[in-house]
Amino acid sequence: MSRRTRLLLLLLLVVVVNLGPLGSWWTQERLDRDGVSERVAASTEGMPEGQVVVALPPAVTEAVAPDDAAEGEEPGEAGLLARTATLEPAAYDDAVATGEVEVTWLEDDPATYRVEGEQGGTGQATLLVVNAGVLLLVAVVLLLRGRTRPELRMVATADVRRVPPGPLLERVEGNDYVVRGDVESLTEDELVLAVADRRVRVLLDGHANPASYQHSVEVRGTMIG
């Protein structure tokens, strides 16, 4: 697998793993910027410490569960959709003292809402941080994988040829090999080829090299280490 392929796979992994958390983060950003807030009734009666029953605003109720929304009722009256929320300590203390919590929703999409102070708001951020750490580790492993195997050295016995992409490391006879790979670096006297997950340093020994950086080439030579 070439370095470019490994980078593309890593990018795809980043997108797939973080698609959900990033979508949630974007929703929170929209609620912060465009959200409509309203204080609604919150009951702690019969609930465990930290939990409240929230009577959602009519607009949210109509979007989430239209059958539970009784037309013309005011917040807190029977018929409004209620849900349980576990609050952060400060938000819970405020709900106990006032009997209310604040709910924020999007006017153009009332089904997208949040109960202010509800626990779990930092969970997405934590997940993103964890993902970033894991992906960084994966990146290091992928990028350095090719360097964990010893670099091979060979002396060319024929001119270098340009060829279509495709790695090859094949013994012809004895220590004679045919090597095909992408040029990672080159000087007047040698070039380094990326051959799958290995590197092969080719000493040109006077043979011609028509290729340049990142060109795919083939060369025949004697392996010396």
XYZ file of C-alpha atoms in Angstrom, residues 2-191:
190
model
C 1.478 3.345 -1.063
C 1.786 6.324 1.248
C -0.846 8.185 -0.788
C -3.296 5.305 -0.406
C -2.650 5.135 3.325
C -3.334 8.870 3.630
C -6.590 8.546 1.668
C -7.704 5.667 3.884
C -6.850 7.703 6.957
C -8.880 10.646 5.648
C -11.841 8.353 4.983
C -11.539 6.949 8.504
C -11.532 10.472 9.951
C -14.729 11.324 8.055
C -16.573 8.120 8.971
C -15.653 8.125 12.664
C -16.424 11.801 13.232
C -19.476 12.215 10.990
C -21.923 11.677 13.859
C -20.144 13.863 16.444
C -19.577 16.626 13.907
C -23.255 16.568 12.947
C -24.217 16.893 16.619
C -21.737 19.735 17.076
C -23.225 21.567 14.085
C -26.725 21.149 15.547
C -25.574 22.700 18.826
C -24.004 25.575 16.899
C -27.303 26.221 15.102
C -29.204 26.158 18.394
C -26.723 28.644 19.895
C -27.010 30.972 16.904
C -30.640 30.696 15.772
C -32.445 28.971 18.620
C -35.626 30.227 20.292
C -35.663 29.756 24.069
C -38.587 29.404 26.447
C -38.867 28.508 30.109
C -41.249 25.622 30.707
C -42.536 23.676 33.672
C -40.220 21.073 35.209
C -41.240 18.663 37.950
C -38.938 16.796 40.320
C -41.734 14.970 42.132
C -40.995 11.257 42.411
C -37.834 11.607 40.328
C -34.297 10.503 41.337
C -31.772 13.178 42.298
C -30.721 15.144 39.235
C -33.685 14.202 37.045
C -36.751 16.260 36.140
C -39.835 15.812 33.983
C -39.957 18.585 31.400
C -43.170 19.776 29.717
C -41.921 20.621 26.224
C -43.140 23.823 24.505
C -46.162 23.502 22.156
C -44.038 24.132 19.025
C -41.696 21.270 19.935
C -44.588 18.999 20.904
C -46.333 19.594 17.584
C -43.132 18.726 15.691
C -42.081 15.711 17.771
C -45.497 14.159 18.563
C -48.413 15.968 16.877
C -50.974 13.628 18.447
C -49.884 14.756 21.944
C -50.273 18.448 21.164
C -53.693 19.765 22.184
C -54.484 22.860 20.148
C -54.780 26.101 22.118
C -53.227 24.860 25.367
C -50.616 26.866 27.241
C -47.225 25.529 28.419
C -47.596 23.346 31.484
C -51.186 22.306 30.799
C -52.256 18.713 30.257
C -51.696 17.304 26.815
C -48.199 18.673 26.210
C -45.456 16.155 25.582
C -43.271 15.535 28.648
C -39.858 13.935 28.782
C -37.302 13.081 31.442
C -34.016 14.955 31.518
C -30.939 14.473 33.686
C -29.510 17.893 34.508
C -26.130 19.218 35.543
C -26.040 20.085 39.282
C -26.430 23.864 38.806
C -29.303 23.455 36.337
C -30.995 20.922 38.633
C -30.779 23.263 41.632
C -32.358 26.012 39.541
C -35.150 23.673 38.419
C -35.873 22.713 42.040
C -35.961 26.362 43.099
C -38.086 27.701 40.218
C -39.977 24.662 38.953
C -38.842 25.537 35.454
C -36.141 24.767 32.925
C -35.197 26.456 29.650
C -35.753 24.692 26.333
C -34.186 25.948 23.096
C -35.365 24.902 19.633
C -35.024 25.895 15.994
C -37.966 27.911 14.735
C -37.742 26.374 11.265
C -37.236 22.864 12.699
C -38.815 22.609 16.178
C -38.022 18.889 16.373
C -34.399 19.985 16.835
C -34.246 21.150 20.438
C -32.332 20.816 23.699
C -33.066 21.139 27.385
C -30.564 23.651 28.729
C -28.285 22.214 31.377
C -28.955 18.607 30.383
C -26.060 16.255 30.996
C -24.192 14.888 28.002
C -23.421 18.172 26.292
C -19.688 17.627 26.794
C -19.902 14.022 25.632
C -19.560 14.875 21.956
C -16.575 17.101 22.610
C -14.965 14.323 24.646
C -15.658 11.828 21.869
C -14.040 14.132 19.328
C -10.947 14.445 21.508
C -10.738 10.674 21.956
C -11.226 10.140 18.226
C -8.514 12.661 17.462
C -6.097 10.777 19.715
C -6.948 7.410 18.188
C -6.686 8.756 14.659
C -3.358 10.370 15.431
C -2.073 7.001 16.610
C -3.428 5.326 13.471
C -1.789 8.010 11.334
C 1.600 7.418 12.958
C 1.273 3.654 12.460
C 0.216 4.005 8.820
C 2.818 6.591 7.898
C 5.668 4.800 9.594
C 4.657 1.296 8.611
C 6.887 1.355 5.581
C 9.873 2.275 7.717
C 9.561 -0.615 10.140
C 11.135 -2.995 7.594
C 14.821 -2.629 6.685
C 15.651 -0.658 3.570
C 16.967 -2.829 0.757
C 19.982 -1.828 -1.363
C 20.737 -2.942 -4.880
C 23.140 -2.052 -7.679
C 21.523 -1.518 -11.072
C 22.676 -3.768 -13.912
C 20.501 -2.080 -16.555
C 19.040 1.315 -17.301
C 15.982 2.470 -15.361
C 12.691 2.248 -17.317
C 9.450 4.186 -16.939
C 6.516 1.790 -16.390
C 2.841 1.950 -15.333
C 2.245 2.080 -11.551
C 2.341 -1.183 -9.641
C 4.837 -2.479 -7.027
C 7.055 -5.462 -7.808
C 9.970 -7.051 -5.977
C 10.866 -10.261 -7.766
C 13.943 -12.450 -7.684
C 15.131 -13.436 -11.149
C 18.139 -15.585 -10.276
C 20.505 -15.653 -7.320
C 20.788 -12.092 -6.078
C 19.412 -10.597 -9.296
C 16.062 -8.854 -8.821
C 13.538 -6.847 -10.793
C 12.139 -3.984 -8.765
C 9.219 -1.757 -9.693
C 8.041 1.182 -7.604
C 7.552 4.938 -7.248
C 10.532 7.273 -6.997
C 10.605 8.796 -3.494
C 13.915 10.594 -3.841
C 16.808 10.671 -6.271
C 20.276 12.027 -6.894
C 22.619 11.755 -9.841
C 23.980 8.436 -8.580
C 21.020 6.751 -6.878
C 17.289 6.724 -6.331
